[in-house]
XYZ file of C-alpha atoms in Angstrom:
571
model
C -22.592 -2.040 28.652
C -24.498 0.451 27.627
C -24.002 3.249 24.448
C -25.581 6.226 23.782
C -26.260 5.950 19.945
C -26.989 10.001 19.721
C -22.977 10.314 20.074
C -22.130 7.711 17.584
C -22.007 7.443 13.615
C -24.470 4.698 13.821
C -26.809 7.246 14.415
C -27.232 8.721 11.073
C -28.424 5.146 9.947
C -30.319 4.753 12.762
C -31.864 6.971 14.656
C -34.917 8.900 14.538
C -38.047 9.377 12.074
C -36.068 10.503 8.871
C -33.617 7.367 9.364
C -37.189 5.047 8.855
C -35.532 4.367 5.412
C -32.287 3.236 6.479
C -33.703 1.312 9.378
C -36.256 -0.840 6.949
C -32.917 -2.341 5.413
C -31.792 -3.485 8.385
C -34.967 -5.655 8.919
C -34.830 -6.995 5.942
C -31.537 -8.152 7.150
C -33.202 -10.110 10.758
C -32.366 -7.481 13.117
C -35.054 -6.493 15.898
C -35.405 -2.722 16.982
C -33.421 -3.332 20.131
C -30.243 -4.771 17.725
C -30.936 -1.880 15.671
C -30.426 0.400 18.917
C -27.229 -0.977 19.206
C -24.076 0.272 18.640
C -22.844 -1.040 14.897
C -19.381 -2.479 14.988
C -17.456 -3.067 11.021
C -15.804 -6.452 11.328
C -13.560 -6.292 7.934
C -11.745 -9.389 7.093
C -9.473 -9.676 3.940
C -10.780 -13.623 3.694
C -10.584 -14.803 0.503
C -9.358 -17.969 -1.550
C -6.149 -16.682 -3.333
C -4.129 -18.314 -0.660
C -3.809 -20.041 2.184
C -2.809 -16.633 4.539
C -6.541 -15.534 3.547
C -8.478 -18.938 4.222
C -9.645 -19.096 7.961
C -9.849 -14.771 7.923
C -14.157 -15.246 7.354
C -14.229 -17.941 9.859
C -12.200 -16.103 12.745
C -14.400 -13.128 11.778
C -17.257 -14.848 12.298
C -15.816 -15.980 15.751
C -15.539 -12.035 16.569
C -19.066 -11.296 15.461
C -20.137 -13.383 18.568
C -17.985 -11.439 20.891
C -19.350 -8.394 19.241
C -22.824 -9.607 20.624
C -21.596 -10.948 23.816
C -20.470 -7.268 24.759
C -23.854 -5.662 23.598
C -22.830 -4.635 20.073
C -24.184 -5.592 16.795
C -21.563 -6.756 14.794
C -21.958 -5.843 10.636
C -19.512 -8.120 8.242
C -17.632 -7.317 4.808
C -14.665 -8.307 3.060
C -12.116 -6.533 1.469
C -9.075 -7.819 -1.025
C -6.028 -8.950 -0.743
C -2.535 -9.681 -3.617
C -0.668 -12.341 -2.528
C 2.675 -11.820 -2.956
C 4.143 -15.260 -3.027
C 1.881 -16.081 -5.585
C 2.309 -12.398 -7.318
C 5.865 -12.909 -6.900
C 8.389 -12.558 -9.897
C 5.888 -11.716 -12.714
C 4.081 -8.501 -13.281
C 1.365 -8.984 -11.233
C 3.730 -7.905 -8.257
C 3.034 -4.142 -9.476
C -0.268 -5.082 -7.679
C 1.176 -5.755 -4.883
C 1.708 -2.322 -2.811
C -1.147 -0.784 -4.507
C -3.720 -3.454 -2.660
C -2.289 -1.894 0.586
C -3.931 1.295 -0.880
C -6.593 -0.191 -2.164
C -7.645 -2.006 1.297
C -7.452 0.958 3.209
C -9.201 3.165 0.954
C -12.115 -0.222 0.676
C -12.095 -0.269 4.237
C -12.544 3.719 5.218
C -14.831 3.907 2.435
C -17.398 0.953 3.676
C -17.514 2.023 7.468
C -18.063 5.773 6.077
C -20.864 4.907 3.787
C -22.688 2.774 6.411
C -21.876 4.786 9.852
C -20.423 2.132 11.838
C -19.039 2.938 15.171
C -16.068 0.714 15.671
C -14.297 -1.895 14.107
C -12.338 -5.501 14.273
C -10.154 -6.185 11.511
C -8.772 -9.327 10.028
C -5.956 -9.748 7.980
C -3.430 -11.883 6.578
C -1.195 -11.746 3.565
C 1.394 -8.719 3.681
C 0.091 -5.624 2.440
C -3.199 -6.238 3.795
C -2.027 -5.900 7.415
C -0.642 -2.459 6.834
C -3.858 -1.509 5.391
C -6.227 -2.539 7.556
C -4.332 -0.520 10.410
C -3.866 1.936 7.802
C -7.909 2.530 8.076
C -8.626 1.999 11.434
C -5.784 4.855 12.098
C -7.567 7.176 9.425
C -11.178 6.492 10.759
C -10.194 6.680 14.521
C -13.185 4.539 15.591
C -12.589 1.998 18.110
C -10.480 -0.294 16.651
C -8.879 -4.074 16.988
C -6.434 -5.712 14.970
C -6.544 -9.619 14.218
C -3.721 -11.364 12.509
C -4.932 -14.673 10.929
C -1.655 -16.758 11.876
C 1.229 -17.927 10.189
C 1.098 -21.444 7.937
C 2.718 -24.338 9.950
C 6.798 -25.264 8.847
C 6.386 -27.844 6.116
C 8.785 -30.866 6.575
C 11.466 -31.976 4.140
C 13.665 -34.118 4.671
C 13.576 -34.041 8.026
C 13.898 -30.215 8.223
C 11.374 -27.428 9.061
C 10.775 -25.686 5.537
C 8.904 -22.222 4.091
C 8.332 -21.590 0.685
C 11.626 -19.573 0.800
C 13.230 -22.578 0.344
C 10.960 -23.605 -2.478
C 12.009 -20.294 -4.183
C 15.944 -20.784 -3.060
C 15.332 -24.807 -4.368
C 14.379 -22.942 -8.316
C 18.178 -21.103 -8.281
C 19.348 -24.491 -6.947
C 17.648 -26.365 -10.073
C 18.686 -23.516 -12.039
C 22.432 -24.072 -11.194
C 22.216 -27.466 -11.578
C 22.246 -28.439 -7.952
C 18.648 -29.928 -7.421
C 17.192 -32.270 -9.622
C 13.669 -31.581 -10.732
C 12.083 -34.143 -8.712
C 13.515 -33.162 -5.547
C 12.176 -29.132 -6.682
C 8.902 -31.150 -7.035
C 8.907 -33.084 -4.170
C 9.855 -29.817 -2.122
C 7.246 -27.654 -3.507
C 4.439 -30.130 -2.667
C 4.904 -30.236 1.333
C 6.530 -26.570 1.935
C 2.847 -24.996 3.024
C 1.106 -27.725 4.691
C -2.263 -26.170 5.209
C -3.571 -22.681 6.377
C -1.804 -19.599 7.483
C 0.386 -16.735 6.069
C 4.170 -17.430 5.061
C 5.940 -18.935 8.787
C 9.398 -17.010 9.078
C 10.010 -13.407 10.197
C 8.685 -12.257 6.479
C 6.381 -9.053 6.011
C 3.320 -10.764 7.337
C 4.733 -11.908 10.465
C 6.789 -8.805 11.000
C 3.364 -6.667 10.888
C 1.557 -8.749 12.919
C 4.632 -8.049 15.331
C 4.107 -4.147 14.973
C -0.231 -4.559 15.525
C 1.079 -5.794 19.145
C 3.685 -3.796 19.478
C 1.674 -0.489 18.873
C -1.000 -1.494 21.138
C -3.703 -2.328 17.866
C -3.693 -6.179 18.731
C -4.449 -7.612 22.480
C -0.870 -8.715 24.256
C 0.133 -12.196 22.431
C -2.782 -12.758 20.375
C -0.971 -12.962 16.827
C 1.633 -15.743 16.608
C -0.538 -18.503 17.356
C -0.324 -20.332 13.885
C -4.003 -20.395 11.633
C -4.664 -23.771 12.535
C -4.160 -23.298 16.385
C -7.582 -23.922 18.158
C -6.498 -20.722 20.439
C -7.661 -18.732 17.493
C -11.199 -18.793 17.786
C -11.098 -17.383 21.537
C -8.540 -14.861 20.398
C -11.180 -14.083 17.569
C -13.610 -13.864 20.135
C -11.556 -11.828 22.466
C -11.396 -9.032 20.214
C -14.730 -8.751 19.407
C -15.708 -8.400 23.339
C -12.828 -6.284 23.751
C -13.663 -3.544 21.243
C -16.873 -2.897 22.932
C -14.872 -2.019 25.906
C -13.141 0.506 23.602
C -15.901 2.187 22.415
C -17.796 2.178 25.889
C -14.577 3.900 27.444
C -13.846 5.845 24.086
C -10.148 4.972 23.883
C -9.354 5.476 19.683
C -6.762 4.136 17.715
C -4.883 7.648 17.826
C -4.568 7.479 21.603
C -2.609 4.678 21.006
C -0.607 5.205 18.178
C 1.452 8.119 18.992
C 5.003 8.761 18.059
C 6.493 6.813 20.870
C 4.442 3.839 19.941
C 5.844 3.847 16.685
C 8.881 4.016 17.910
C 7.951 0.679 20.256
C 6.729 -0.467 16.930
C 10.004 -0.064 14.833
C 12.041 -1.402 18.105
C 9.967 -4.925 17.940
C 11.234 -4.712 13.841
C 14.426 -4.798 14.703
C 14.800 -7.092 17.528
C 13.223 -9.752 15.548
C 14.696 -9.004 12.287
C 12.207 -7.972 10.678
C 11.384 -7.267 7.223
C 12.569 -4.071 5.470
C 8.935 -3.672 4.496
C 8.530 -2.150 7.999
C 10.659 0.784 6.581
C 7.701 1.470 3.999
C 4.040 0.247 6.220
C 5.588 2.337 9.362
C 5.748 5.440 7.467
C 2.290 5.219 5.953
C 0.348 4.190 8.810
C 2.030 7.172 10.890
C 0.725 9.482 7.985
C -2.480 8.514 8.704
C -1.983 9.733 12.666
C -0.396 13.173 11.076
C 2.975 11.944 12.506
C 6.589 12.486 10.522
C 8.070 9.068 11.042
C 10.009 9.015 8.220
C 12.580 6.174 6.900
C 15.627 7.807 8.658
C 13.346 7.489 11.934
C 12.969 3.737 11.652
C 16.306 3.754 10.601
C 18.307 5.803 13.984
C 16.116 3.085 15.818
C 16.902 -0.018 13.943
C 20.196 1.011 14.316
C 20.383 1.307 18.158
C 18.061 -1.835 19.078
C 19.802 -4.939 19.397
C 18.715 -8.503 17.646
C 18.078 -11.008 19.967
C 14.812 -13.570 18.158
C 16.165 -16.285 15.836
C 13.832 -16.172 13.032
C 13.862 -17.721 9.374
C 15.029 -16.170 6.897
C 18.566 -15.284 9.047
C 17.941 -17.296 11.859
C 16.474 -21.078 12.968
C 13.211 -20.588 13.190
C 9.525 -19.952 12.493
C 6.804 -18.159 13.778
C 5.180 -21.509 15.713
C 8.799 -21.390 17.471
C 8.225 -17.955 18.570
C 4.517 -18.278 20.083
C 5.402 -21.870 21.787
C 8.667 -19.531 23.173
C 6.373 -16.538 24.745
C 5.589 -14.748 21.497
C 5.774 -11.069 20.727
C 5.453 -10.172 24.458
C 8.466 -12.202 25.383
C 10.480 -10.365 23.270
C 9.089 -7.307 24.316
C 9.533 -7.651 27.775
C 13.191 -7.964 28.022
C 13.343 -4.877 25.787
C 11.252 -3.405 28.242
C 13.558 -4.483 31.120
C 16.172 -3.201 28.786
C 15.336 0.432 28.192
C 14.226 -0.051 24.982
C 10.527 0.446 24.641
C 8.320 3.332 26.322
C 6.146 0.878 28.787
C 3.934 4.255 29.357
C 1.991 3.935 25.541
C -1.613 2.787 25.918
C -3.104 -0.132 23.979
C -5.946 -2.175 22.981
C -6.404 -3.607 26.680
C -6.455 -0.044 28.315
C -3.492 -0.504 29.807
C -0.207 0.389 28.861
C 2.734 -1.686 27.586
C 4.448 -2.205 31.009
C 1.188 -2.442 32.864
C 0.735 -5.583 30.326
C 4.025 -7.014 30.864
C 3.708 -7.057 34.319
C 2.158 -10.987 34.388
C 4.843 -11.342 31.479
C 7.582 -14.213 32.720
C 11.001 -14.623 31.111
C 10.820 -17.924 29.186
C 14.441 -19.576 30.133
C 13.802 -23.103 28.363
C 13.698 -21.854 24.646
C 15.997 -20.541 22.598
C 14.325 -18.653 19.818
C 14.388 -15.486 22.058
C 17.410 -13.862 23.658
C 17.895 -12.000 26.596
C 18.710 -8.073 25.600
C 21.958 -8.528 27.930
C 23.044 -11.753 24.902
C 21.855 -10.549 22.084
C 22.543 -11.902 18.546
C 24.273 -9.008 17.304
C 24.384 -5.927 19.327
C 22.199 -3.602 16.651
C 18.990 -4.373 14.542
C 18.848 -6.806 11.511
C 17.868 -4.092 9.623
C 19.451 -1.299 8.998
C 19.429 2.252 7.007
C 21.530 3.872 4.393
C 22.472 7.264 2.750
C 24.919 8.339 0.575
C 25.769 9.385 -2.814
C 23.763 6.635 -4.780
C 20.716 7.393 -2.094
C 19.983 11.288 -1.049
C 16.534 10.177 0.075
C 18.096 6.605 2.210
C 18.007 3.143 1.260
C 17.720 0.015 3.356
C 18.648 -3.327 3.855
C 18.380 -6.203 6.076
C 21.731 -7.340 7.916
C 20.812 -10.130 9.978
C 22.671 -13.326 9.247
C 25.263 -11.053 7.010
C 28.685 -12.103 7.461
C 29.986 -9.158 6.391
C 28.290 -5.583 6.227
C 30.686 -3.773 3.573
C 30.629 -4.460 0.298
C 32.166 -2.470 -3.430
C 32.703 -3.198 -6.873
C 31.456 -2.592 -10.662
C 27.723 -2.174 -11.619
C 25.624 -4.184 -13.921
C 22.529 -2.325 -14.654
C 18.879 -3.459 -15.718
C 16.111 -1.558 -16.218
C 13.541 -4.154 -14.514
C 13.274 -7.358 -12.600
C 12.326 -9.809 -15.181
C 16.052 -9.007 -17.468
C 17.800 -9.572 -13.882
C 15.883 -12.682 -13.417
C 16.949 -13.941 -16.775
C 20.459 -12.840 -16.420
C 20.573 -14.309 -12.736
C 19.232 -17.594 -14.234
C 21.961 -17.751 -17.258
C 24.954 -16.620 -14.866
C 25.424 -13.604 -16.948
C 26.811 -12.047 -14.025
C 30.269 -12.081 -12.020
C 31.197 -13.265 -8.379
C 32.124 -9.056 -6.537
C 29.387 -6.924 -8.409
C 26.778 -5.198 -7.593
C 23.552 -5.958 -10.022
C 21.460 -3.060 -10.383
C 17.456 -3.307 -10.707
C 16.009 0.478 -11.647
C 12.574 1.495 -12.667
C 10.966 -0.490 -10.107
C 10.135 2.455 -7.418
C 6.687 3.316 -6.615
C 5.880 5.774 -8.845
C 8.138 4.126 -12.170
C 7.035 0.396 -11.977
C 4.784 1.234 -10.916
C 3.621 -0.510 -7.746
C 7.345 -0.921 -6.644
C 8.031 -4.504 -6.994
C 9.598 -7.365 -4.522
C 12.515 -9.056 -5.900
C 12.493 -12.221 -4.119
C 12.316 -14.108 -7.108
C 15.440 -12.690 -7.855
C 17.175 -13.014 -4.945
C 16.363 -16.450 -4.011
C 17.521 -17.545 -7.263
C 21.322 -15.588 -6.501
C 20.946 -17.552 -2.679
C 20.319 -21.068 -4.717
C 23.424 -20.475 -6.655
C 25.443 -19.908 -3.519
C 26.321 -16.551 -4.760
C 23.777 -14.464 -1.471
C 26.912 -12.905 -0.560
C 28.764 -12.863 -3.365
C 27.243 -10.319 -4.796
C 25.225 -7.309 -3.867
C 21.853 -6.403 -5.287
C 20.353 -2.675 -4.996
C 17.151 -1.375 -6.360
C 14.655 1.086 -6.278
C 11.936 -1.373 -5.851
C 11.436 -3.420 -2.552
C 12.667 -6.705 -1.315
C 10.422 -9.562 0.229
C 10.781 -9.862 4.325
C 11.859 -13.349 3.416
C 15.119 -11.746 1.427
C 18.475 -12.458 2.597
C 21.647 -11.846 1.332
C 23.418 -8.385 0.265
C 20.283 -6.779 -0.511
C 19.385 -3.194 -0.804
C 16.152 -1.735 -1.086
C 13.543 1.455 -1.362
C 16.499 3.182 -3.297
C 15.628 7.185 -2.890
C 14.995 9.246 -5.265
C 13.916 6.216 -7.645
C 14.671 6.111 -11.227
C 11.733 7.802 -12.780
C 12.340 10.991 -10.814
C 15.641 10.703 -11.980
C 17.651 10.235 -8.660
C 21.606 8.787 -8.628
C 20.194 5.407 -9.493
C 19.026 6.691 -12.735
C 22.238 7.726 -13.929
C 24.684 4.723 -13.000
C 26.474 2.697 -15.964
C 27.803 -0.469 -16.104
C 31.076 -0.469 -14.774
C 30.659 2.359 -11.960
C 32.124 1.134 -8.596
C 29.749 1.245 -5.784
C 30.511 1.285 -1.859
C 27.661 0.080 0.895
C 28.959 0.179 4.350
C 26.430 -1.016 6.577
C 28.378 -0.528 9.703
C 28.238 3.118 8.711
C 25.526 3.393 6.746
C 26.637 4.925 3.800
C 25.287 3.928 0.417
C 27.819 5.900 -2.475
C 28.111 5.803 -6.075
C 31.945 6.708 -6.819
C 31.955 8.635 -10.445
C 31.957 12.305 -10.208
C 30.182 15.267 -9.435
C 30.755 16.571 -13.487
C 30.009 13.155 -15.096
C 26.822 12.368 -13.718
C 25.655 15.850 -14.505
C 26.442 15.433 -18.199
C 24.645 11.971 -17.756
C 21.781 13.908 -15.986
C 21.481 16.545 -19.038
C 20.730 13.333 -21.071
C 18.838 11.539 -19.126
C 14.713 10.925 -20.364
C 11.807 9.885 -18.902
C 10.672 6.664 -19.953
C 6.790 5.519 -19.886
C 5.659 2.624 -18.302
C 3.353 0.379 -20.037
C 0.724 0.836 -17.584
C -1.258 4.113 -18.798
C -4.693 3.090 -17.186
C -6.549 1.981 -14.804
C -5.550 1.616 -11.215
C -1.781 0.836 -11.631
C -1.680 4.482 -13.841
C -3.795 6.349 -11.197
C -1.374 5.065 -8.160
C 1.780 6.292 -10.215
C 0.183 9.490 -10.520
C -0.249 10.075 -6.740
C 2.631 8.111 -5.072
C 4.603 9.960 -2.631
C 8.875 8.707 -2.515
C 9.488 5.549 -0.417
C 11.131 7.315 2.506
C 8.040 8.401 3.630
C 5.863 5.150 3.049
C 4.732 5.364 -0.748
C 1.491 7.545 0.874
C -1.221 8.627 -1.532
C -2.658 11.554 -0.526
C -1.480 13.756 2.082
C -3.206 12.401 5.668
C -4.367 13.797 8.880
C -1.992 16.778 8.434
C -4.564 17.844 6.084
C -7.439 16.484 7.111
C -10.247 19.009 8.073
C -12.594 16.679 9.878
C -12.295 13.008 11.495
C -14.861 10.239 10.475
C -15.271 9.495 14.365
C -16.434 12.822 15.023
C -18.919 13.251 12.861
């Protein structure tokens, strides 16, 4: 290949007599004036040591460096963070959770601005940090591939396949008096056997479905689990691959367009997903000048039908779905279906069909169903507005027995004096439990509750009861759960105003989310109604509060390509 550096970014690092400066860094670094010539390609990896979704990231990274150079580019590595939520999880430090999806796109944009590179290959693992790397590759619109680390092999317990959502179920169990403390012990010492993010159809697997499904990824390169040997050539893959990107000039916002969101939000759905989708979807399209709001996701969840068996509804676990075809299995019988636009371009330079075409249906597995016998006959996620939710709401349906649910509120004003109720039984079998001041902007960071709800699933009470909040749930939630309540308590929506006692409908067949007290009593509760102020009054928790956008439209900080007067690429 060759590149013509004159047209590239690189080139105001690079090229020509006033750029003798930058160049003299570069050889203190080992590279010769032909690597210098080069195009200069970011390869960003969120590789760390908080957990075990982060530990091979450096290592594949370093795999895609050598593609990088293979293809005739010159590959230039950094790292960016990551919070992990299952480690975040249940405690305050899950405020920090959504923010790092800010944070990582903002770390990313801002290091392949400041050095001028030309294209990038991103790596990530844990939740938010998928999201944000695609976040930045979308804002940049440089050549860009996405690389999902892999999912942590099922741990084994008893002679079952386990995640550490059963760990997390196991502490309502020993809470209700159901497991001893040795077997909690026992359990929490062989539930994540080694490397890779968290195994069922949870946020980080559910993203790494949308990178493929969007075209960001290369066609069933992101279920193989961490410690699959097929990494390192998929690693390798996409470092020759985005040098074919930048040669032919095919950008992320080619790709991305409306219809392959929708494609993306389709893939969401058929795999039950997590409700997280509902929040990263919206964001990234902000960052492609796109209105792909919660309702969208929500008309599309709503007419895609569920057909892949995945934990936390279903059987099984990401391994199961790469040894069963992968993302591309399921996507071509929604293809065959009608269900996805085979026209969008992608990664390869090919379209969706044009990838499917070498595609064949997997009949000896189970994990993935046919679009003609699906699992239920609409998404296992699904959107709600009403009354108690002007602005929508959402929750995840697969597995749910039933999908309507009323009775009398019990309010908190945060997770933790849930938790502790949750944990004493201070509640009642037919209520809904309430958890306000959670949203994006009043938490702030707008928590998961899976502490929460994993605790109410231990105590065999999942169904019993339903659970609504402004905050977020985890993608390995299940059970009666409601999330991304709009408007959130600190801007004083419906959820702001309920008391203990009000009756509240969700019909997820229809769904309607209402709050059933009058029109004239909440307005005397609105008159007086306050603000409250959150503890956190600096630093970067206080600066996201005051620049969060409403959940509906992806908890966005600032206002994206809509406003945007230039593009990074093009200058």
């Amino acid at each position: 290949m060759s590149f013509d550096k004159s047209k590239l970014p690189s080139r105001h690092v690079s090229v020509g007599p006033s750029k003798a400066p930058h160049r003299s860094y570069y050889y203190a670094m080992g590279l010769s004036e032909e690597d210098i010539a080069k195009p200069f390609v970011a390869v960003a990896s969120a590789g760390n040591d908080s957990a075990p979704c982060n530990t091979t990231l450096d290592e594949q990274a370093d795999f895609a460096r050598e593609g990088v150079i293979e293809a005739g580019g010159m590959p230039r590595r950094f790292n960016t963070i990551t919070v992990t939520d299952g480690i975040a999880m249940g405690h305050q430090g899950m405020k920090s959770s959504l923010v790092s999806r800010e944070v990582i796109a903002d770390s990313v944009e801002l290091s392949v601005r400041g050095h001028c590179y030309d294209a990038i290959v991103g790596f990530a693992g844990c939740d938010k940090s998928l999201p944000g790397m695609m976040m930045a590759m979308l804002r940049l619109n440089v050549p860009s591939i996405f690389v999902y680390g892999g999912s942590i092999l099922p741990g084994r317990f008893h002679g079952k396949d386990v995640t550490v959502v059963d760990v997390f179920e196991a502490v309502g169990q020993h809470a209700a008096g159901t497991c001893p403390l040795s077997e909690l012990i026992a359990l929490e010492k062989v539930a994540c056997p080694g490397h890779g993010a968290c195994g069922g159809q949870y946020t980080a697997n559910t993203m790494a479905g949308v990178a493929e499904a969007i075209g960001l990824s290369l066609p069933n390169s992101n279920m193989a689990p961490a410690p699959y040997g097929s990494r390192e050539e998929v690693a390798r893959d996409a470092g020759r691959a985005v040098m074919a990107l930048l040669e032919k000039n095919i950008r992320p916002r080619d790709i991305c367009t409306r219809k392959a969101f929708e494609n993306a939000a389709r893939v969401v759905a058929a795999t039950g997903g997590s409700t997280n989708a509902a929040l990263h979807l919206p964001a990234m399209a902000n960052e492609v000048g796109i209105d792909f709001t919660l309702f969208d996701v929500a008309e599309i969840f709503r007419t895609t039908p569920y057909i892949a068996d995945l934990k936390p509804a279903g059987r099984y676990v990401a391994k199961d779905m790469y040894e069963a075809g992968g993302i591309y299995m399921a996507m071509k019988t929604l293809l065959e279906g009608g269900f996805l636009h085979g026209d969008c371009l992608t990664v390869t330079g090919r379209t969706i069909a044009e990838n499917l075409e070498a595609v064949r249906w997997n009949a000896d597995q189970d994990v993935i169903r046919p679009v003609s016998n699906p699992l239920t006959p609409t998404g296992g996620v699904i959107g709600l507005k009403g009354s108690l939710a002007p602005d929508g709401a959402i929750v995840k349906v697969a597995g749910l027995h039933k999908l309507v649910f009323e009775g009398p509120a019990r309010v908190f004003d945060c997770e933790e004096e849930a938790f502790d109720a949750v944990e004493k039984r201070q509640y009642e079998k037919g209520e809904v439990l309430v958890i306000r001041y959670e949203g994006p902007k009043g938490g702030p960071g707008m928590r998961e509750m899976l502490a929460t709800t994993a605790a109410l699933y231990g105590q065999g009470m999942g169904e019993h009861v339903a659970l609504i909040t402004d905050g977020r749930f985890s993608g390995a939630t299940r059970g009666f759960c409601i999330g991304h309540v709009g408007p959130e308590a600190a801007d004083c929506g419906p959820i702001a105003l309920i008391e203990n006692g009000d009756i509240i409908r969700i019909d997820a067949s229809e769904g309607t989310i209402d709050l059933k007290v009058d029109e004239a009593t909440l307005a005397a509760r609105k008159a007086k109604w306050q603000p409250r102020t959150n503890d956190y009054q600096s630093g970067a928790l206080y600066r996201y509060s005051q620049t969060v956008g409403p959940a509906h439209q992806g908890a966005v900080t600032h206002p994206g390509a809509k406003a945007e007067r230039h593009v990074y690429a093009d200058i």
